[in-house]
GROMACS .gro file of C-alpha atoms in nm:
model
  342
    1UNK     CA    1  19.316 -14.120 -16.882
    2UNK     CA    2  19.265 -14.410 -16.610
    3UNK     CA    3  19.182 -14.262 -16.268
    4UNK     CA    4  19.418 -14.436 -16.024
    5UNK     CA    5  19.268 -14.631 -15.788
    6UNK     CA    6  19.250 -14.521 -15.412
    7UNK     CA    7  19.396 -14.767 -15.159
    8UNK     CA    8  19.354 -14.812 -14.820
    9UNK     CA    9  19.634 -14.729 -14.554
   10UNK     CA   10  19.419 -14.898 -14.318
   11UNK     CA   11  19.611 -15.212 -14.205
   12UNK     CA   12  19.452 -15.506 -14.336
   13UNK     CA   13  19.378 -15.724 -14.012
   14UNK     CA   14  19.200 -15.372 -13.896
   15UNK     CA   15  18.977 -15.347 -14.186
   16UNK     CA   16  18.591 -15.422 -14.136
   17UNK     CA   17  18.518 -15.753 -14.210
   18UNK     CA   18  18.166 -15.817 -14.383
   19UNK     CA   19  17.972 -16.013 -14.188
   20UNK     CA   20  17.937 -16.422 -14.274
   21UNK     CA   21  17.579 -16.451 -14.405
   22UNK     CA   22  17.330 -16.669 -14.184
   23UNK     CA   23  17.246 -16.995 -14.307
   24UNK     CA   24  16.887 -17.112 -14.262
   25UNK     CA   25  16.821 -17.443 -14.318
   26UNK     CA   26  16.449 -17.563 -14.428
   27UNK     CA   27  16.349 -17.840 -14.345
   28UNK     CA   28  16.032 -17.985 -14.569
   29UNK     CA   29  15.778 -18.247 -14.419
   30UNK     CA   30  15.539 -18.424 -14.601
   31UNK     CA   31  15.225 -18.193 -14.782
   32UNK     CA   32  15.402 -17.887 -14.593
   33UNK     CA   33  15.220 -17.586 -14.689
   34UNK     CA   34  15.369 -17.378 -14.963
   35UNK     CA   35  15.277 -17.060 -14.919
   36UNK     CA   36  15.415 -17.061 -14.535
   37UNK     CA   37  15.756 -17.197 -14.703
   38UNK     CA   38  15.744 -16.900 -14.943
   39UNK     CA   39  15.614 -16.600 -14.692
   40UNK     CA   40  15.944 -16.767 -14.488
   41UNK     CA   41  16.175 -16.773 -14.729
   42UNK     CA   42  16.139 -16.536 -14.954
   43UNK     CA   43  16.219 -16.214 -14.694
   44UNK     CA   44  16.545 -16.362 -14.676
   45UNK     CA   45  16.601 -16.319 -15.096
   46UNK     CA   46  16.442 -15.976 -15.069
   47UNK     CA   47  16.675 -15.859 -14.739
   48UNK     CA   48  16.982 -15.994 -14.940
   49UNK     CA   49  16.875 -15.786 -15.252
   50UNK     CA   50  16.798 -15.439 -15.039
   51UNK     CA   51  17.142 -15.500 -14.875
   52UNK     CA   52  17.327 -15.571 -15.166
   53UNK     CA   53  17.542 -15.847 -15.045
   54UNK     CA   54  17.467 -16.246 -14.946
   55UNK     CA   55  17.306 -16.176 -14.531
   56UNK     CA   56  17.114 -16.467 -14.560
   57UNK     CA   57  17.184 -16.843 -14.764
   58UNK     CA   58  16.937 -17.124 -14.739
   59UNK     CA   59  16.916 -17.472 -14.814
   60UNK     CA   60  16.624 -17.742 -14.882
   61UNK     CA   61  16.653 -18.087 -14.644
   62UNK     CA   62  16.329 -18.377 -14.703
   63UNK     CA   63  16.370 -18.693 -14.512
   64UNK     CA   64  16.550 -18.877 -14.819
   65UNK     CA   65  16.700 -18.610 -15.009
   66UNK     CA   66  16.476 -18.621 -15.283
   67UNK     CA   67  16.182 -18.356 -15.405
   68UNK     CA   68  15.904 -18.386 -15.191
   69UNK     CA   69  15.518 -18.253 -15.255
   70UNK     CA   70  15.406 -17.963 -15.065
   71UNK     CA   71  14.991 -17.951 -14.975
   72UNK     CA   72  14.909 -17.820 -15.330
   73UNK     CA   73  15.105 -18.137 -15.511
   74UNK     CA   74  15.407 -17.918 -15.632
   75UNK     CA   75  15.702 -18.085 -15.585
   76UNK     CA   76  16.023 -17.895 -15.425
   77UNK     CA   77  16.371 -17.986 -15.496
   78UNK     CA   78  16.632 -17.997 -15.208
   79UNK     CA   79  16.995 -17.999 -15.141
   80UNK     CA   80  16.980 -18.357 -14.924
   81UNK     CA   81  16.851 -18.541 -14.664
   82UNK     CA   82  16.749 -18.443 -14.313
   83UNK     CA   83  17.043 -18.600 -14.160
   84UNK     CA   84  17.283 -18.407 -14.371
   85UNK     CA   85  17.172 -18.083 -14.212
   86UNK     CA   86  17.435 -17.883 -14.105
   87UNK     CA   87  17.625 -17.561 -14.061
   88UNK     CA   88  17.337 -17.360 -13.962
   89UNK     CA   89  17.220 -17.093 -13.798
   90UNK     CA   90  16.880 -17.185 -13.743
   91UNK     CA   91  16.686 -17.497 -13.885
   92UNK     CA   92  16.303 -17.392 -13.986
   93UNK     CA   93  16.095 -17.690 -13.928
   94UNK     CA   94  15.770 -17.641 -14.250
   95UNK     CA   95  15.473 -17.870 -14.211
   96UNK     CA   96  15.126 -17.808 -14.290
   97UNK     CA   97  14.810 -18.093 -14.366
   98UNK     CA   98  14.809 -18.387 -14.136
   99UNK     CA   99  15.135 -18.315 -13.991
  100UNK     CA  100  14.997 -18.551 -13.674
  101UNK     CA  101  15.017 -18.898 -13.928
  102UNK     CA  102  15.359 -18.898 -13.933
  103UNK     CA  103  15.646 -18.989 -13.740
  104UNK     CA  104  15.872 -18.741 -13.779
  105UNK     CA  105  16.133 -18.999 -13.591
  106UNK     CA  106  16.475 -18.895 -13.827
  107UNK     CA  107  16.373 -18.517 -13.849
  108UNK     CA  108  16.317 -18.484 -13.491
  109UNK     CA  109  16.644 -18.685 -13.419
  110UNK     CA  110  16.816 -18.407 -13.607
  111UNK     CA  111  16.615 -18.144 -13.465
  112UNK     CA  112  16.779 -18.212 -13.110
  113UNK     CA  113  17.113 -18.283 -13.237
  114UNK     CA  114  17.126 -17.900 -13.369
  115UNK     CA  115  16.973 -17.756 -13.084
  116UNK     CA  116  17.276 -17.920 -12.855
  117UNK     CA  117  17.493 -17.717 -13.048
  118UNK     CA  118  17.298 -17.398 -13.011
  119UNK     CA  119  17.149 -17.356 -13.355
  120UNK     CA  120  16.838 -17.169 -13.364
  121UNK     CA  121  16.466 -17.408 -13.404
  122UNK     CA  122  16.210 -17.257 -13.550
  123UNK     CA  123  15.842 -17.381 -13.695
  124UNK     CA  124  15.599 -17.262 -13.961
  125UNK     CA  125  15.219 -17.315 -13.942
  126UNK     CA  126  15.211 -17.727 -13.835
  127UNK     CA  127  15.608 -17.767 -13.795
  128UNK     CA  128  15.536 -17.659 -13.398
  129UNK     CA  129  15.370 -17.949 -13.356
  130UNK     CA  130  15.720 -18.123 -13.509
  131UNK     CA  131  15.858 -17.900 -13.234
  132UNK     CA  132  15.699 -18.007 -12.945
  133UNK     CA  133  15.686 -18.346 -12.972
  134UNK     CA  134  16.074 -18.320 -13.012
  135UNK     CA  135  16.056 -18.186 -12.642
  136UNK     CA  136  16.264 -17.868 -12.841
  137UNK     CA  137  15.973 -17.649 -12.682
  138UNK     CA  138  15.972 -17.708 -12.331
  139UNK     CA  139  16.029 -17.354 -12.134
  140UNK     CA  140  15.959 -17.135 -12.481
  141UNK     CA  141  15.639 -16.968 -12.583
  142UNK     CA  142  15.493 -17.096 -12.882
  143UNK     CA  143  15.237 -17.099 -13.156
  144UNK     CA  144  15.058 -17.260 -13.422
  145UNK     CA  145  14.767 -17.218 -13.679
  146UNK     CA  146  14.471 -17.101 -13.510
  147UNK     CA  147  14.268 -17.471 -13.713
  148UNK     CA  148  14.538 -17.688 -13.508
  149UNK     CA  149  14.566 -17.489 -13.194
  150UNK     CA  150  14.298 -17.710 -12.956
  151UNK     CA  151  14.468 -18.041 -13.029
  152UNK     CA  152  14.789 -17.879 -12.983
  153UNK     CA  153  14.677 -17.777 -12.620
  154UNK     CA  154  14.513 -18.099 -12.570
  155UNK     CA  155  14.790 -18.303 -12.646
  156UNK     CA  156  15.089 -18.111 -12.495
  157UNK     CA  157  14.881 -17.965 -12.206
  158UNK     CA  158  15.213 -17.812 -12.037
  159UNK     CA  159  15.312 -17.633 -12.333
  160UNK     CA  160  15.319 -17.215 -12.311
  161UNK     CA  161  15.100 -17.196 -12.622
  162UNK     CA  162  14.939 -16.881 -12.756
  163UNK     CA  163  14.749 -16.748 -13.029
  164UNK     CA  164  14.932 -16.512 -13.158
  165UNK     CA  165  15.069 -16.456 -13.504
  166UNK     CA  166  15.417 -16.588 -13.432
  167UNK     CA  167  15.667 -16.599 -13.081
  168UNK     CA  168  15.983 -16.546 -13.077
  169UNK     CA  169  16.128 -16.680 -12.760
  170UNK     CA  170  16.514 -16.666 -12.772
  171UNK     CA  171  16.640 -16.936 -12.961
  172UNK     CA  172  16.321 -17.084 -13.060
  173UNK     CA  173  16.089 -16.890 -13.333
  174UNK     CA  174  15.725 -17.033 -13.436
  175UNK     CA  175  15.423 -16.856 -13.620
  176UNK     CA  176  15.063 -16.945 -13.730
  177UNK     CA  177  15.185 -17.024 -14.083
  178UNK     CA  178  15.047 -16.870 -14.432
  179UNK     CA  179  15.191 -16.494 -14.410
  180UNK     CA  180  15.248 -16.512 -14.071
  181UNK     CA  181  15.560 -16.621 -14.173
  182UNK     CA  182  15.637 -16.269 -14.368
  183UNK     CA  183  15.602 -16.080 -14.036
  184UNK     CA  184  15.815 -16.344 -13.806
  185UNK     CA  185  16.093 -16.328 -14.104
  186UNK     CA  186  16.085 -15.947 -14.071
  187UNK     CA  187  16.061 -15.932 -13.724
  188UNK     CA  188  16.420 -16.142 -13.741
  189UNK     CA  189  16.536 -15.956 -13.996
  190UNK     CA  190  16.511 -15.633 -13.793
  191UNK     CA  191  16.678 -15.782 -13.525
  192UNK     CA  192  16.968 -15.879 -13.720
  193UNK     CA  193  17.043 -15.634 -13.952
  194UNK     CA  194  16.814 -15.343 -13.816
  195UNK     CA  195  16.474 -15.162 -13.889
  196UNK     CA  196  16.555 -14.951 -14.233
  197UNK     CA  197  16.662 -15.320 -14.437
  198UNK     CA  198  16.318 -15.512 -14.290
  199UNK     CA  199  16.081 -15.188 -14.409
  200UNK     CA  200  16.289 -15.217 -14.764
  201UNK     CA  201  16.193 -15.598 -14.777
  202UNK     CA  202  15.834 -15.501 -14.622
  203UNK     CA  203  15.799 -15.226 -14.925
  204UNK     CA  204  15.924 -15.493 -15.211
  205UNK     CA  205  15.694 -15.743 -15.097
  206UNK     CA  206  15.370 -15.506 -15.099
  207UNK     CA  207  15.276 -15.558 -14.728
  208UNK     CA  208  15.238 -15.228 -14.607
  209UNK     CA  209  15.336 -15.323 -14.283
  210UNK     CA  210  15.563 -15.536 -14.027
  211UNK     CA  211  15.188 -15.658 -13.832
  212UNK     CA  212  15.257 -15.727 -13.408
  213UNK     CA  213  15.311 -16.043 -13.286
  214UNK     CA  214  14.971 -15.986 -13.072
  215UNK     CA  215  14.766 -15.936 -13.379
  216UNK     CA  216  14.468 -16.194 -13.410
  217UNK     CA  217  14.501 -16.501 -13.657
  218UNK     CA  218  14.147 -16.525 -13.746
  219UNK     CA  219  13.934 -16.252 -13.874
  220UNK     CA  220  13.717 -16.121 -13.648
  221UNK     CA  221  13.354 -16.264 -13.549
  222UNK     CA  222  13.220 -15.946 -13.771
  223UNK     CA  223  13.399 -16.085 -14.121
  224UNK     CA  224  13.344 -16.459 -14.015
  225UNK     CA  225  12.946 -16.433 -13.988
  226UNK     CA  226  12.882 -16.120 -14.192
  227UNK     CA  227  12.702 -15.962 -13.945
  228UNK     CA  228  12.708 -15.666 -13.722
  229UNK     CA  229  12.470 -15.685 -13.474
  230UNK     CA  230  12.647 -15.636 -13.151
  231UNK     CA  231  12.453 -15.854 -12.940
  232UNK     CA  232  12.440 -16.141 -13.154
  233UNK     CA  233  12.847 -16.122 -13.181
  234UNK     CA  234  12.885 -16.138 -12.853
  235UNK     CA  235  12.703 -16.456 -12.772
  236UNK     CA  236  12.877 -16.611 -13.057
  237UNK     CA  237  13.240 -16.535 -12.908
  238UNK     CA  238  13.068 -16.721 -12.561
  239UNK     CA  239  12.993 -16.983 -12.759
  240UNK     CA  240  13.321 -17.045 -12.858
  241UNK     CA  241  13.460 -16.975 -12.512
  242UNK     CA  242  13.281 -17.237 -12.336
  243UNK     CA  243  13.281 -17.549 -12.513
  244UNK     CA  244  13.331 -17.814 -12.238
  245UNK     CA  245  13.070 -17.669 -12.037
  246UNK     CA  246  12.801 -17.551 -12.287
  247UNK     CA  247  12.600 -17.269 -12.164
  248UNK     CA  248  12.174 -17.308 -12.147
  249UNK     CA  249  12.020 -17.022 -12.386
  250UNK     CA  250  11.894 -16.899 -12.085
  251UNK     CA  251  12.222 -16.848 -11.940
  252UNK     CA  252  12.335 -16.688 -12.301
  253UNK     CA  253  12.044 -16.459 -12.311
  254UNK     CA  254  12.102 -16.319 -11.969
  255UNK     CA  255  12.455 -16.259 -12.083
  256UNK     CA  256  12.402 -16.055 -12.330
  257UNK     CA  257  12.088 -15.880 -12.171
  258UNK     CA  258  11.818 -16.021 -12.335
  259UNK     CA  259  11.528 -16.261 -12.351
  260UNK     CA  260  11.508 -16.625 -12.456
  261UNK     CA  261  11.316 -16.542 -12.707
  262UNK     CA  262  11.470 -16.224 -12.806
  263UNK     CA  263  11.797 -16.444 -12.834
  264UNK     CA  264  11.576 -16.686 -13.065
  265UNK     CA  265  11.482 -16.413 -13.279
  266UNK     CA  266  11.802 -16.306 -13.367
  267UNK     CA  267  11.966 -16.600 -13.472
  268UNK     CA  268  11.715 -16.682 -13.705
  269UNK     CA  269  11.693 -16.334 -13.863
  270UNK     CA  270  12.068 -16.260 -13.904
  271UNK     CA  271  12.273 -16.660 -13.911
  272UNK     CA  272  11.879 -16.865 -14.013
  273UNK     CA  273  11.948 -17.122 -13.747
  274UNK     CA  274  11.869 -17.135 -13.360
  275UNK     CA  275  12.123 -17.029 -13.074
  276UNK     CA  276  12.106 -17.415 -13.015
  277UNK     CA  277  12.191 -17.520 -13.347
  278UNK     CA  278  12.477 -17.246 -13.388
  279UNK     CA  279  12.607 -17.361 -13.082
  280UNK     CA  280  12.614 -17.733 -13.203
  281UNK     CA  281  12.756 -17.656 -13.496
  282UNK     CA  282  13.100 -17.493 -13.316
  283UNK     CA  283  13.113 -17.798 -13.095
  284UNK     CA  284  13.065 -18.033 -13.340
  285UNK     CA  285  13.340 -17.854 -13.560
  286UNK     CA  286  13.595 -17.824 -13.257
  287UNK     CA  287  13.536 -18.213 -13.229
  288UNK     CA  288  13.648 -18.285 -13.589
  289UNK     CA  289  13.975 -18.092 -13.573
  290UNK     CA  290  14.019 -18.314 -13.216
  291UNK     CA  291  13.957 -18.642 -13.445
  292UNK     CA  292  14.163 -18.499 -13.720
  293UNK     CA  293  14.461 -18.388 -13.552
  294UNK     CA  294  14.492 -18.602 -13.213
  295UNK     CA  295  14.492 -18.989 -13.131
  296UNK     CA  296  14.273 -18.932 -12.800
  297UNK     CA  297  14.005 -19.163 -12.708
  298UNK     CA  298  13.663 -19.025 -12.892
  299UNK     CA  299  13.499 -19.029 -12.567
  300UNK     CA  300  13.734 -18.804 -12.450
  301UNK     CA  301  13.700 -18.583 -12.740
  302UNK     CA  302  13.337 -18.622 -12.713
  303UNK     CA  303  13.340 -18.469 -12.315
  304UNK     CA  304  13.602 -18.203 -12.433
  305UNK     CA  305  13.322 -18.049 -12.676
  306UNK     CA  306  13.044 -18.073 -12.406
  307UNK     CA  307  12.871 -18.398 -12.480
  308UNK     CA  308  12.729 -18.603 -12.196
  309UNK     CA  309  12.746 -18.975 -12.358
  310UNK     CA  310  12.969 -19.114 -12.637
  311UNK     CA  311  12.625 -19.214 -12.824
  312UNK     CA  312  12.478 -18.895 -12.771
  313UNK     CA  313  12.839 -18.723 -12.984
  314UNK     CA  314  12.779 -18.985 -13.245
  315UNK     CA  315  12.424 -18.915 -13.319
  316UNK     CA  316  12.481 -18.531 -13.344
  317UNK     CA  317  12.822 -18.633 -13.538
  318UNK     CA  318  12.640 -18.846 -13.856
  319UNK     CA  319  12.376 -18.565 -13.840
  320UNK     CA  320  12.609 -18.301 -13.918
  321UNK     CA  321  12.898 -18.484 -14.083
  322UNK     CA  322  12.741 -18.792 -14.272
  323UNK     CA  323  12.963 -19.038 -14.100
  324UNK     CA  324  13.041 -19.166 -13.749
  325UNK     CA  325  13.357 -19.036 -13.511
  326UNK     CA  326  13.501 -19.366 -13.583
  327UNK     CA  327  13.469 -19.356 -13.938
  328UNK     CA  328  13.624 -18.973 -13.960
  329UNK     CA  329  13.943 -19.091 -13.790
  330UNK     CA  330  13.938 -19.410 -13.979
  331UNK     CA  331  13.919 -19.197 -14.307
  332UNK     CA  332  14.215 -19.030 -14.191
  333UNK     CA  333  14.410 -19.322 -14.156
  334UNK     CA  334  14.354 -19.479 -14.504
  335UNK     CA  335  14.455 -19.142 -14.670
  336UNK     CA  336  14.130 -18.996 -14.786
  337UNK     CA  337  14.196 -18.636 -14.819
  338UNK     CA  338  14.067 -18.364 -14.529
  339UNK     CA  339  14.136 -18.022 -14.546
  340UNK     CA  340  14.413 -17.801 -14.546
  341UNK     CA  341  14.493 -17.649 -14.248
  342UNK     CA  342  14.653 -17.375 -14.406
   0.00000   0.00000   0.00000
């Protein structure tokens, strides 16, 4: 025999009410990077699964409302156009390689439209570039992907920029990119629906842990160079400190309590190159994201990575690189490939 079933005496306009789920809206720009797109969106899947009801929906914008190509060349379907963006609770802006060569005009247009009516802007990895040139992150702390972090700051030199994993800053949300995104995700996830369902989604996705906010992007000087000498580290990390001003090995040596040619020695037996050629090397390399990922004049570039003459930077730069300053941002601009920056 049937059990009967139990009804509530509860009136019905005092029952709970289950809570509308938040809609997150994506919004893809050209060779975004997929696996910051996936470490964002799949905690939401995984949060809706350990709750057992819908707290989260998505959907997919491009600027035309057709599939667009992330980095890698897969293509990603979506549910329209930027402009048709709407009925959110927070519009995730997901960019990635040479996010600086385009214009970005409709998405940011949209951008600022939502953010008049109070709906939440966030950024993966390159989208906080989107972000700031919108003017969307004036007053908010901010961050990007440790590779694009210099231009960032060179560009937008009044912009509260860190390097940390992500920031959360009220109604604006950004992170480094690549799984950087899994911790911001969880980080709002906890916040919304509380600690127990964002260690469920942390368990399912095999990450052990929810890392801080303050946690480095970049692995430390130790993994980087494969070394351990302490001495050697440390006058590495000054190397990277002062780049305008490039310290003498004489002023590096006495930093880290040594002799010239102690200094000498080192390099050569641990990294097989002098203190003067390591210390090119970072230069040079800050330069090229500079070229890469800004429009400022090369000269400028050139005296923001400690070079006294615009000849002098494009000597050292066709040493290194096999092609003039000129000829790396031209590259650029006539769609040769570069790098990933995440």
């Amino acid at each position: 025999m049937q059990k009967p079933v139990e009804r509530s005496t509860m009136p019905v306009s005092l029952m709970p009410v289950a809570e509308a789920p938040r809609v997150y809206g994506f919004m893809l720009a050209p060779q975004f990077s997929m696996i910051a797109f996936t470490s964002a969106i799949e905690p939401l899947r995984l949060a809706n699964r350990a709750a057992g009801r819908a707290l989260y929906e998505w959907r997919l914008y491009s600027p035309d409302g057709r599939a667009i190509e992330a980095s890698n060349g897969v293509a990603v379907a979506v549910d329209g156009a930027y402009a048709e963006a709407g009925g959110l609770a927070a519009a995730i802006v997901c960019a990635g390689l040479d996010v600086q060569t385009h214009g970005h005009r409709e998405l940011m247009a949209v951008l600022r439209r939502l953010a008049s009516f109070g709906v939440g802007i966030g950024a993966v990895c390159t989208g906080t570039y989107v972000l700031a040139k919108a003017g969307l992150l004036d007053g908010h702390a901010a961050t990007i992907h440790w590779e694009n972090f210099s231009s960032l700051a060179s560009e937008f030199p009044d912009l509260d920029l860190s390097q940390e994993l992500f920031e959360i800053d009220r109604n604006r949300f950004t992170c480094a990119g690549g799984t950087a995104a899994v911790d911001m995700m969880l980080s709002l996830i906890a916040g919304h629906h509380g600690v127990d369902i964002a260690t469920e989604v942390t368990d399912q996705l095999i990450h052990h842990r929810v890392r801080d906010a303050a946690e480095r992007q970049r692995m430390d000087l130790r993994a980087r160079l494969g070394v351990a000498h302490p001495r050697l580290l440390a006058v590495v990390a000054l190397m990277e400190q002062a780049i305008e001003r490039p310290l003498t090995c004489q002023e590096l040596a006495a930093k880290a309590g040594c002799s010239t040619r102690q200094l000498e020695r080192l390099f050569h037996k641990y990294l097989g190159r002098s203190p003067t050629r390591h210390y090119l090397t970072i230069r040079l390399e800050r330069a090229r994201e500079l070229l890469r990922q800004t429009s400022r004049p090369i000269l400028a570039i050139a005296v923001e990575c400690g070079f006294v003459s615009a000849s002098h930077f494009s000597k050292s730069y066709v040493e290194h690189f096999g092609r003039t300053p000129r000829a790396e941002r031209n590259a650029l601009r006539s769609g040769i490939p570069v790098r990933a920056a995440s």
